mmCIF file of C-alpha atoms and ligand atoms in Angstrom:
data_model
loop_
_atom_site.group_PDB
_atom_site.id
_atom_site.type_symbol
_atom_site.label_atom_id
_atom_site.label_comp_id
_atom_site.label_asym_id
_atom_site.label_seq_id
_atom_site.Cartn_x
_atom_site.Cartn_y
_atom_site.Cartn_z
ATOM 1 C CA MET A 1198 96.170 56.925 86.833
ATOM 2 C CA LYS A 1199 96.252 59.208 90.048
ATOM 3 C CA ALA A 1200 93.190 60.902 91.411
ATOM 4 C CA ILE A 1201 91.837 62.550 94.370
ATOM 5 C CA MET A 1202 88.734 60.039 95.235
ATOM 6 C CA VAL A 1203 85.920 62.042 98.224
ATOM 7 C CA ARG A 1204 83.733 58.945 98.970
ATOM 8 C CA ARG A 1205 82.179 60.501 101.630
ATOM 9 C CA PHE A 1206 81.427 64.083 102.234
ATOM 10 C CA GLY A 1207 83.436 65.129 105.154
ATOM 11 C CA GLY A 1208 86.677 67.176 106.290
ATOM 12 C CA PRO A 1209 89.856 67.622 104.040
ATOM 13 C CA GLU A 1210 90.754 64.066 105.233
ATOM 14 C CA VAL A 1211 87.798 62.275 103.191
ATOM 15 C CA LEU A 1212 90.235 63.374 100.037
ATOM 16 C CA THR A 1213 92.637 60.525 98.913
ATOM 17 C CA LEU A 1214 94.876 59.996 96.210
ATOM 18 C CA GLU A 1215 93.702 57.252 94.518
ATOM 19 C CA GLU A 1216 94.928 54.469 91.478
ATOM 20 C CA VAL A 1217 91.774 54.483 88.748
ATOM 21 C CA PRO A 1218 91.781 53.719 85.783
ATOM 22 C CA VAL A 1219 91.870 56.709 82.737
ATOM 23 C CA PRO A 1220 88.683 57.573 81.378
ATOM 24 C CA ARG A 1221 88.328 57.121 77.384
ATOM 25 C CA PRO A 1222 86.562 60.303 75.570
ATOM 26 C CA SER A 1223 83.131 59.964 74.394
ATOM 27 C CA ALA A 1224 81.570 61.917 70.816
ATOM 28 C CA GLY A 1225 81.866 65.383 71.990
ATOM 29 C CA GLU A 1226 83.691 64.669 74.876
ATOM 30 C CA VAL A 1227 88.142 66.038 75.624
ATOM 31 C CA LEU A 1228 90.517 64.004 77.303
ATOM 32 C CA VAL A 1229 93.330 66.116 79.141
ATOM 33 C CA ARG A 1230 96.761 65.280 80.671
ATOM 34 C CA VAL A 1231 96.010 67.406 83.018
ATOM 35 C CA SER A 1232 99.019 69.019 84.899
ATOM 36 C CA ALA A 1233 97.626 71.740 86.888
ATOM 37 C CA ALA A 1234 93.862 72.158 88.925
ATOM 38 C CA GLY A 1235 92.489 75.063 90.771
ATOM 39 C CA VAL A 1236 91.954 74.895 93.968
ATOM 40 C CA ASN A 1237 88.242 77.039 94.918
ATOM 41 C CA PRO A 1238 86.982 77.329 98.332
ATOM 42 C CA TYR A 1239 83.037 75.737 96.640
ATOM 43 C CA ASP A 1240 85.381 72.868 96.659
ATOM 44 C CA THR A 1241 85.426 72.328 99.712
ATOM 45 C CA TYR A 1242 81.732 74.001 100.203
ATOM 46 C CA LEU A 1243 80.815 70.327 97.921
ATOM 47 C CA ARG A 1244 83.249 67.762 99.963
ATOM 48 C CA SER A 1245 81.501 69.338 103.019
ATOM 49 C CA GLY A 1246 78.609 68.054 101.762
ATOM 50 C CA ALA A 1247 76.408 71.254 103.794
ATOM 51 C CA TYR A 1248 76.227 73.088 100.446
ATOM 52 C CA PRO A 1249 72.299 72.843 98.800
ATOM 53 C CA LEU A 1250 74.503 70.943 95.629
ATOM 54 C CA LYS A 1251 75.847 67.430 96.859
ATOM 55 C CA PRO A 1252 77.984 65.705 93.620
ATOM 56 C CA SER A 1253 76.697 61.683 93.610
ATOM 57 C CA LEU A 1254 79.058 60.125 95.447
ATOM 58 C CA PRO A 1255 81.634 58.836 94.718
ATOM 59 C CA TYR A 1256 83.299 61.579 92.117
ATOM 60 C CA THR A 1257 86.862 63.962 91.954
ATOM 61 C CA PRO A 1258 86.846 67.274 92.702
ATOM 62 C CA GLY A 1259 87.666 70.416 90.481
ATOM 63 C CA SER A 1260 86.502 72.710 87.460
ATOM 64 C CA ASP A 1261 89.234 74.089 86.960
ATOM 65 C CA GLY A 1262 92.323 72.112 85.060
ATOM 66 C CA ALA A 1263 94.673 72.973 82.719
ATOM 67 C CA GLY A 1264 96.925 70.509 80.432
ATOM 68 C CA VAL A 1265 96.838 69.136 77.146
ATOM 69 C CA VAL A 1266 94.457 67.082 75.064
ATOM 70 C CA GLU A 1267 94.873 63.814 75.499
ATOM 71 C CA ALA A 1268 92.372 61.925 72.478
ATOM 72 C CA VAL A 1269 89.143 63.504 71.666
ATOM 73 C CA GLY A 1270 85.903 61.413 70.297
ATOM 74 C CA GLU A 1271 83.564 61.753 67.373
ATOM 75 C CA GLY A 1272 82.606 64.934 66.026
ATOM 76 C CA VAL A 1273 85.041 67.215 68.043
ATOM 77 C CA GLY A 1274 86.854 69.850 66.182
ATOM 78 C CA LYS A 1275 87.203 72.772 68.457
ATOM 79 C CA VAL A 1276 90.549 71.254 69.916
ATOM 80 C CA ARG A 1277 93.153 68.602 69.458
ATOM 81 C CA ALA A 1278 95.702 66.549 70.774
ATOM 82 C CA GLY A 1279 98.814 68.292 71.521
ATOM 83 C CA ASP A 1280 96.960 71.322 72.338
ATOM 84 C CA ARG A 1281 97.501 73.025 75.335
ATOM 85 C CA VAL A 1282 93.815 73.840 77.034
ATOM 86 C CA TYR A 1283 92.277 74.555 80.163
ATOM 87 C CA THR A 1284 88.502 73.467 81.231
ATOM 88 C CA ALA A 1285 86.329 76.236 82.261
ATOM 89 C CA LYS A 1286 83.642 72.379 84.809
ATOM 90 C CA THR A 1287 84.714 68.962 83.754
ATOM 91 C CA LEU A 1288 82.599 65.937 82.625
ATOM 92 C CA THR A 1289 85.354 63.915 85.428
ATOM 93 C CA GLY A 1290 87.207 66.558 87.982
ATOM 94 C CA ALA A 1291 90.092 68.316 86.954
ATOM 95 C CA TYR A 1292 91.913 66.528 90.468
ATOM 96 C CA ALA A 1293 93.494 63.290 88.451
ATOM 97 C CA GLN A 1294 95.981 63.202 85.692
ATOM 98 C CA TYR A 1295 93.386 62.932 83.332
ATOM 99 C CA ALA A 1296 90.653 64.347 83.077
ATOM 100 C CA LEU A 1297 87.847 64.527 80.707
ATOM 101 C CA ALA A 1298 85.160 67.325 79.684
ATOM 102 C CA ARG A 1299 83.252 68.280 77.186
ATOM 103 C CA GLU A 1300 84.080 69.984 73.630
ATOM 104 C CA SER A 1301 82.406 72.944 75.366
ATOM 105 C CA GLN A 1302 84.256 73.274 78.143
ATOM 106 C CA VAL A 1303 88.054 72.908 76.886
ATOM 107 C CA TRP A 1304 89.430 76.423 75.293
ATOM 108 C CA PRO A 1305 93.066 77.214 74.794
ATOM 109 C CA LEU A 1306 95.319 78.331 76.784
ATOM 110 C CA PRO A 1307 97.880 80.834 75.563
ATOM 111 C CA ALA A 1308 101.610 79.267 75.081
ATOM 112 C CA SER A 1309 102.843 82.849 77.516
ATOM 113 C CA LEU A 1310 100.188 81.251 79.863
ATOM 114 C CA SER A 1311 101.751 77.910 82.347
ATOM 115 C CA PHE A 1312 99.493 74.731 83.135
ATOM 116 C CA SER A 1313 99.489 76.585 86.294
ATOM 117 C CA GLN A 1314 98.125 79.958 85.768
ATOM 118 C CA GLY A 1315 95.616 78.089 83.203
ATOM 119 C CA ALA A 1316 94.070 76.299 86.820
ATOM 120 C CA GLY A 1317 93.853 79.687 87.776
ATOM 121 C CA VAL A 1318 90.634 81.484 84.624
ATOM 122 C CA TRP A 1319 87.728 79.614 85.108
ATOM 123 C CA VAL A 1320 86.108 79.710 88.046
ATOM 124 C CA PRO A 1321 88.158 83.243 89.393
ATOM 125 C CA TYR A 1322 88.171 85.496 85.913
ATOM 126 C CA GLY A 1323 84.655 83.798 84.816
ATOM 127 C CA THR A 1324 82.706 84.872 88.648
ATOM 128 C CA ALA A 1325 85.260 88.572 88.202
ATOM 129 C CA CYS A 1326 84.029 88.733 84.638
ATOM 130 C CA HIS A 1327 80.211 87.913 84.971
ATOM 131 C CA ALA A 1328 80.427 90.290 88.349
ATOM 132 C CA LEU A 1329 81.326 93.562 86.752
ATOM 133 C CA ARG A 1330 80.025 93.031 82.975
ATOM 134 C CA HIS A 1331 76.787 91.152 83.647
ATOM 135 C CA TRP A 1332 75.536 91.812 87.676
ATOM 136 C CA SER A 1333 76.798 95.234 88.039
ATOM 137 C CA ARG A 1334 77.105 96.170 85.119
ATOM 138 C CA THR A 1335 79.739 98.744 85.643
ATOM 139 C CA ARG A 1336 81.183 101.984 83.775
ATOM 140 C CA ALA A 1337 84.142 103.510 83.451
ATOM 141 C CA GLY A 1338 85.310 106.337 85.830
ATOM 142 C CA GLU A 1339 83.328 104.594 87.997
ATOM 143 C CA THR A 1340 84.723 103.207 91.593
ATOM 144 C CA VAL A 1341 85.172 99.391 92.753
ATOM 145 C CA LEU A 1342 85.179 98.161 95.661
ATOM 146 C CA VAL A 1343 87.004 94.640 95.667
ATOM 147 C CA HIS A 1344 86.464 94.087 98.845
ATOM 148 C CA GLY A 1345 89.620 91.197 99.339
ATOM 149 C CA ALA A 1346 91.449 91.699 96.194
ATOM 150 C CA SER A 1347 94.090 89.507 97.199
ATOM 151 C CA GLY A 1348 93.445 85.727 96.665
ATOM 152 C CA GLY A 1349 91.987 83.863 93.350
ATOM 153 C CA VAL A 1350 88.618 85.696 92.383
ATOM 154 C CA GLY A 1351 90.123 89.451 93.859
ATOM 155 C CA THR A 1352 92.633 89.139 91.569
ATOM 156 C CA ALA A 1353 91.644 89.145 88.826
ATOM 157 C CA ALA A 1354 88.465 91.445 89.596
ATOM 158 C CA VAL A 1355 91.143 93.895 90.053
ATOM 159 C CA GLN A 1356 92.582 93.066 87.104
ATOM 160 C CA PHE A 1357 89.888 93.337 84.607
ATOM 161 C CA ALA A 1358 88.488 96.555 86.825
ATOM 162 C CA ARG A 1359 91.131 98.047 85.405
ATOM 163 C CA SER A 1360 91.299 97.183 82.115
ATOM 164 C CA MET A 1361 87.967 98.695 82.537
ATOM 165 C CA GLY A 1362 88.908 101.783 83.187
ATOM 166 C CA LEU A 1363 87.751 101.743 86.825
ATOM 167 C CA ARG A 1364 88.767 103.402 89.705
ATOM 168 C CA VAL A 1365 89.996 100.864 91.782
ATOM 169 C CA LEU A 1366 90.084 100.728 95.744
ATOM 170 C CA ALA A 1367 91.035 97.202 97.082
ATOM 171 C CA THR A 1368 91.575 95.598 100.288
ATOM 172 C CA ALA A 1369 93.730 92.156 101.826
ATOM 173 C CA GLY A 1370 94.321 91.170 105.127
ATOM 174 C CA THR A 1371 98.239 91.470 105.089
ATOM 175 C CA PRO A 1372 100.682 93.489 103.556
ATOM 176 C CA GLU A 1373 102.340 90.208 100.572
ATOM 177 C CA GLY A 1374 97.793 90.444 99.919
ATOM 178 C CA ARG A 1375 97.940 94.463 99.870
ATOM 179 C CA ASP A 1376 101.331 94.471 97.627
ATOM 180 C CA LEU A 1377 99.374 91.346 94.976
ATOM 181 C CA ALA A 1378 96.373 94.183 94.910
ATOM 182 C CA ALA A 1379 98.244 96.857 94.285
ATOM 183 C CA ALA A 1380 100.531 95.304 91.281
ATOM 184 C CA GLN A 1381 97.531 94.013 89.328
ATOM 185 C CA GLY A 1382 96.845 97.614 88.926
ATOM 186 C CA ALA A 1383 94.689 98.388 92.317
ATOM 187 C CA ASP A 1384 94.703 102.704 93.017
ATOM 188 C CA THR A 1385 94.811 102.064 96.762
ATOM 189 C CA VAL A 1386 94.237 99.087 99.253
ATOM 190 C CA PHE A 1387 93.304 98.942 103.087
ATOM 191 C CA ASP A 1388 94.045 96.193 105.861
ATOM 192 C CA HIS A 1389 90.102 95.084 106.095
ATOM 193 C CA ARG A 1390 92.006 93.561 108.960
ATOM 194 C CA GLU A 1391 92.260 96.835 110.394
ATOM 195 C CA SER A 1392 90.295 98.669 113.110
ATOM 196 C CA GLY A 1393 88.339 101.825 111.124
ATOM 197 C CA TYR A 1394 89.608 101.229 108.024
ATOM 198 C CA GLU A 1395 85.995 101.577 105.999
ATOM 199 C CA ARG A 1396 86.949 105.190 107.068
ATOM 200 C CA LYS A 1397 89.304 105.678 105.121
ATOM 201 C CA ILE A 1398 87.931 104.165 101.945
ATOM 202 C CA LEU A 1399 85.298 106.945 102.476
ATOM 203 C CA GLU A 1400 88.058 109.620 102.548
ATOM 204 C CA ALA A 1401 89.175 108.740 100.116
ATOM 205 C CA THR A 1402 86.437 109.195 97.357
ATOM 206 C CA GLY A 1403 86.166 112.681 99.212
ATOM 207 C CA GLY A 1404 83.407 111.190 100.866
ATOM 208 C CA LYS A 1405 81.428 110.539 98.170
ATOM 209 C CA GLY A 1406 81.205 106.536 98.625
ATOM 210 C CA VAL A 1407 82.550 103.348 96.055
ATOM 211 C CA ASP A 1408 79.745 103.358 93.662
ATOM 212 C CA VAL A 1409 80.171 98.914 93.481
ATOM 213 C CA VAL A 1410 81.860 97.142 96.140
ATOM 214 C CA LEU A 1411 82.417 93.684 95.508
ATOM 215 C CA GLU A 1412 81.736 91.453 98.197
ATOM 216 C CA MET A 1413 83.868 88.342 99.041
ATOM 217 C CA LEU A 1414 83.173 87.909 102.713
ATOM 218 C CA ALA A 1415 79.261 89.275 102.783
ATOM 219 C CA ASN A 1416 78.254 87.630 106.232
ATOM 220 C CA VAL A 1417 81.437 90.387 107.645
ATOM 221 C CA ASN A 1418 80.901 92.831 105.983
ATOM 222 C CA LEU A 1419 77.394 93.307 103.963
ATOM 223 C CA ALA A 1420 76.361 96.187 107.122
ATOM 224 C CA ARG A 1421 79.695 98.270 106.182
ATOM 225 C CA ASP A 1422 79.263 97.794 102.848
ATOM 226 C CA ALA A 1423 75.252 99.561 102.410
ATOM 227 C CA LYS A 1424 77.175 102.445 104.247
ATOM 228 C CA LEU A 1425 80.360 102.452 101.754
ATOM 229 C CA LEU A 1426 78.006 102.509 98.551
ATOM 230 C CA ALA A 1427 77.762 106.361 96.845
ATOM 231 C CA ALA A 1428 74.048 107.476 95.445
ATOM 232 C CA ASP A 1429 72.732 105.159 93.099
ATOM 233 C CA GLY A 1430 75.336 102.299 94.382
ATOM 234 C CA ARG A 1431 75.839 98.871 94.034
ATOM 235 C CA VAL A 1432 77.116 95.882 96.502
ATOM 236 C CA ILE A 1433 77.534 92.313 94.391
ATOM 237 C CA VAL A 1434 77.761 89.937 96.339
ATOM 238 C CA ILE A 1435 81.085 87.315 95.186
ATOM 239 C CA GLY A 1436 81.408 85.376 98.806
ATOM 240 C CA SER A 1437 79.381 84.621 102.261
ATOM 241 C CA ARG A 1438 79.874 82.385 104.304
ATOM 242 C CA GLY A 1439 77.202 82.777 107.123
ATOM 243 C CA GLU A 1440 73.293 85.046 108.076
ATOM 244 C CA THR A 1441 73.790 88.906 108.306
ATOM 245 C CA SER A 1442 71.884 92.155 108.670
ATOM 246 C CA LEU A 1443 71.825 95.628 107.584
ATOM 247 C CA ASP A 1444 70.759 98.384 108.198
ATOM 248 C CA PRO A 1445 67.977 99.183 105.181
ATOM 249 C CA ARG A 1446 67.793 102.551 105.766
ATOM 250 C CA ASP A 1447 71.466 103.379 104.708
ATOM 251 C CA LEU A 1448 70.442 101.942 101.018
ATOM 252 C CA MET A 1449 67.600 104.147 101.105
ATOM 253 C CA ALA A 1450 69.873 107.344 101.971
ATOM 254 C CA ARG A 1451 71.798 106.179 98.900
ATOM 255 C CA ARG A 1452 69.492 104.613 96.330
ATOM 256 C CA GLY A 1453 71.635 101.728 96.670
ATOM 257 C CA THR A 1454 71.239 97.838 95.534
ATOM 258 C CA VAL A 1455 72.129 94.471 97.031
ATOM 259 C CA SER A 1456 72.531 91.929 94.908
ATOM 260 C CA GLY A 1457 73.754 88.623 94.817
ATOM 261 C CA PHE A 1458 74.917 84.788 92.200
ATOM 262 C CA THR A 1459 76.823 81.971 91.409
ATOM 263 C CA LEU A 1460 78.901 81.624 88.717
ATOM 264 C CA TRP A 1461 77.137 78.019 88.354
ATOM 265 C CA ALA A 1462 73.486 80.091 87.287
ATOM 266 C CA VAL A 1463 75.288 82.215 84.484
ATOM 267 C CA THR A 1464 72.692 82.076 81.156
ATOM 268 C CA PRO A 1465 74.288 79.967 77.704
ATOM 269 C CA ALA A 1466 74.886 83.530 76.733
ATOM 270 C CA GLU A 1467 75.956 84.924 79.164
ATOM 271 C CA GLU A 1468 78.399 82.205 79.475
ATOM 272 C CA ALA A 1469 79.268 82.597 75.966
ATOM 273 C CA GLU A 1470 80.669 86.340 76.579
ATOM 274 C CA ILE A 1471 82.415 85.591 79.313
ATOM 275 C CA HIS A 1472 84.717 83.239 77.445
ATOM 276 C CA ALA A 1473 84.935 85.498 74.318
ATOM 277 C CA THR A 1474 85.496 87.743 77.261
ATOM 278 C CA LEU A 1475 88.351 85.574 79.291
ATOM 279 C CA GLN A 1476 90.192 83.984 75.034
ATOM 280 C CA SER A 1477 90.680 88.092 74.295
ATOM 281 C CA GLY A 1478 91.771 89.728 77.696
ATOM 282 C CA LEU A 1479 94.331 85.950 78.475
ATOM 283 C CA ALA A 1480 95.599 86.316 74.098
ATOM 284 C CA ASP A 1481 96.791 90.667 75.424
ATOM 285 C CA GLY A 1482 97.952 89.978 78.469
ATOM 286 C CA THR A 1483 95.072 91.971 80.452
ATOM 287 C CA LEU A 1484 94.055 88.926 82.488
ATOM 288 C CA ARG A 1485 97.482 87.142 84.444
ATOM 289 C CA PRO A 1486 95.979 84.717 86.320
ATOM 290 C CA VAL A 1487 98.419 85.527 90.170
ATOM 291 C CA VAL A 1488 99.703 82.304 90.938
ATOM 292 C CA GLY A 1489 100.473 82.022 94.850
ATOM 293 C CA ARG A 1490 101.509 78.921 96.108
ATOM 294 C CA GLU A 1491 101.704 74.863 93.957
ATOM 295 C CA LEU A 1492 101.027 71.928 96.072
ATOM 296 C CA PRO A 1493 101.183 68.263 95.204
ATOM 297 C CA LEU A 1494 98.031 66.853 93.949
ATOM 298 C CA ALA A 1495 99.116 63.993 96.679
ATOM 299 C CA GLU A 1496 99.054 67.429 99.029
ATOM 300 C CA ALA A 1497 94.645 67.921 98.176
ATOM 301 C CA PRO A 1498 94.153 67.745 101.826
ATOM 302 C CA ARG A 1499 96.323 71.298 103.181
ATOM 303 C CA ALA A 1500 95.494 72.208 100.366
ATOM 304 C CA HIS A 1501 91.249 72.631 101.045
ATOM 305 C CA ARG A 1502 92.570 73.669 104.790
ATOM 306 C CA MET A 1503 94.880 76.019 103.076
ATOM 307 C CA VAL A 1504 91.864 78.178 100.491
ATOM 308 C CA LEU A 1505 89.836 78.995 103.817
ATOM 309 C CA GLU A 1506 92.687 80.076 105.981
ATOM 310 C CA PRO A 1507 92.777 83.856 105.509
ATOM 311 C CA GLY A 1508 96.735 84.640 104.377
ATOM 312 C CA SER A 1509 95.251 84.641 100.383
ATOM 313 C CA ARG A 1510 97.900 85.720 97.562
ATOM 314 C CA GLY A 1511 96.638 84.477 94.753
ATOM 315 C CA LYS A 1512 95.440 81.414 93.148
ATOM 316 C CA LEU A 1513 96.602 78.180 95.888
ATOM 317 C CA VAL A 1514 96.668 74.600 92.757
ATOM 318 C CA LEU A 1515 97.563 71.751 93.167
ATOM 319 C CA LEU A 1516 100.327 69.674 90.869
ATOM 320 C CA THR A 1517 99.658 66.327 89.416
HETATM 321 P P1 NAP B 43 90.262 82.896 97.692
HETATM 322 O O1 NAP B 43 91.474 83.142 96.813
HETATM 323 O O2 NAP B 43 90.555 81.857 98.866
HETATM 324 O O3 NAP B 43 90.266 84.632 98.464
HETATM 325 C C1 NAP B 43 89.435 84.888 99.638
HETATM 326 C C2 NAP B 43 89.594 86.208 100.160
HETATM 327 O O4 NAP B 43 88.811 86.680 100.907
HETATM 328 C C3 NAP B 43 91.199 86.605 100.320
HETATM 329 O O5 NAP B 43 91.221 88.363 99.445
HETATM 330 C C4 NAP B 43 91.058 87.031 101.465
HETATM 331 O O6 NAP B 43 92.020 88.245 101.799
HETATM 332 C C5 NAP B 43 89.399 87.411 101.385
HETATM 333 N N1 NAP B 43 88.692 88.015 102.720
HETATM 334 C C6 NAP B 43 88.682 86.846 104.221
HETATM 335 N N2 NAP B 43 88.018 87.512 105.100
HETATM 336 C C7 NAP B 43 87.834 88.866 103.944
HETATM 337 C C8 NAP B 43 87.833 89.959 104.997
HETATM 338 N N3 NAP B 43 87.078 90.112 106.185
HETATM 339 N N4 NAP B 43 87.341 91.643 104.030
HETATM 340 C C9 NAP B 43 87.224 90.784 102.966
HETATM 341 N N5 NAP B 43 87.664 89.894 102.174
HETATM 342 C C10 NAP B 43 88.098 89.014 103.219
HETATM 343 O O7 NAP B 43 89.260 82.891 97.553
HETATM 344 P P2 NAP B 43 88.576 83.093 95.991
HETATM 345 O O8 NAP B 43 88.354 82.237 95.348
HETATM 346 O O9 NAP B 43 88.831 85.241 95.713
HETATM 347 O O10 NAP B 43 86.972 83.311 96.424
HETATM 348 C C11 NAP B 43 86.313 84.587 97.166
HETATM 349 C C12 NAP B 43 85.029 84.127 97.782
HETATM 350 O O11 NAP B 43 84.015 84.081 96.513
HETATM 351 C C13 NAP B 43 84.658 82.727 98.659
HETATM 352 O O12 NAP B 43 84.483 83.057 98.922
HETATM 353 C C14 NAP B 43 84.303 81.938 97.692
HETATM 354 O O13 NAP B 43 83.685 80.523 97.784
HETATM 355 C C15 NAP B 43 83.164 83.135 96.378
HETATM 356 N N6 NAP B 43 83.274 82.022 95.360
HETATM 357 C C16 NAP B 43 81.632 83.248 94.433
HETATM 358 C C17 NAP B 43 81.402 82.316 93.803
HETATM 359 C C18 NAP B 43 80.158 83.023 92.666
HETATM 360 O O14 NAP B 43 79.669 82.328 91.531
HETATM 361 N N7 NAP B 43 79.494 83.922 93.832
HETATM 362 C C19 NAP B 43 82.219 82.370 92.676
HETATM 363 C C20 NAP B 43 83.850 82.002 93.311
HETATM 364 C C21 NAP B 43 84.543 82.188 94.615
HETATM 365 P P3 NAP B 43 93.163 88.286 102.854
HETATM 366 O O15 NAP B 43 93.154 86.214 103.019
HETATM 367 O O16 NAP B 43 93.928 88.812 102.612
HETATM 368 O O17 NAP B 43 92.675 88.522 104.184
#
């Protein structure tokens, strides 16, 4: 089979397309014939070798794949050969024509969703769900700002927030990104590249501020976020690519908090709740992954450059 291999850490050029053996499922494992693999910014951090977490070399990247079950190991009862599925983490990597996963990492993909959409489920929707349901403890009627609503996590967060009865303010850096955020259900969308846009956000809340900020680029926005909070407001750091500073008095004045998480550290109970929520939302159409760009597997290096560039339009996926 064809698979992307990383044999040394480095830039996108270390992603090479190679011919490798198809893995065989042992007891409790599922072999998925992958049609599409989601590209997440996290995949680029791991590949660079500069992230605290380092996979052992060589490895195939990718936690989010979608396709059809090819074979199952002994004792697997959740899925069987021929089932459409998506993965939430894998054992052998999703940037490949076949991926091995534990039974617990494989989830049914409704017929209404394409494989490319399936490749956009786990990291984006798991993160959005964890942020809104567990971390921020958001309540219906509150106002949430999805700060970076045009990408994978942002589009998912807008759909989730909408379904939870929140007022949704959103930002994006291009007209296409803003249209996309609005189409997912954002009430008002702002341009995070426009100077003074945060004043417009405050005005949209009548000066009260927002209850929750879901922040995709904290190193750029955190100090501003603290000034945008309503009383008892919460900034949830989802993404950050460097250090930053803020004036703690902005938090004190508002009884505000800043907290963050990574999806990799959710508890088993939280993970079970996330999966149950995703399964029901995907089945009833509340959650509809937006696929912006599809590239062939061989173009994984280009995909790793693109996913870090501005101008997001939903999910970027690789087709095997
Ligand atoms: P993505 O699809 O590449 O989207 C990136 C988003 O960030 C786009 O909406 C982009 O908007 C926005 N952005 C760019 N510049 C911004 C700015 N100055 N202010 C606000 N937003 C800005 O990436 P993703 O998958 O949605 O992930 C978003 C971030 O969350 C990444 O940093 C990722 O590493 C992180 N993440 C964390 C977790 C976790 O477990 N904590 C899980 C998943 C992702 P425009 O392109 O329109 O400018």
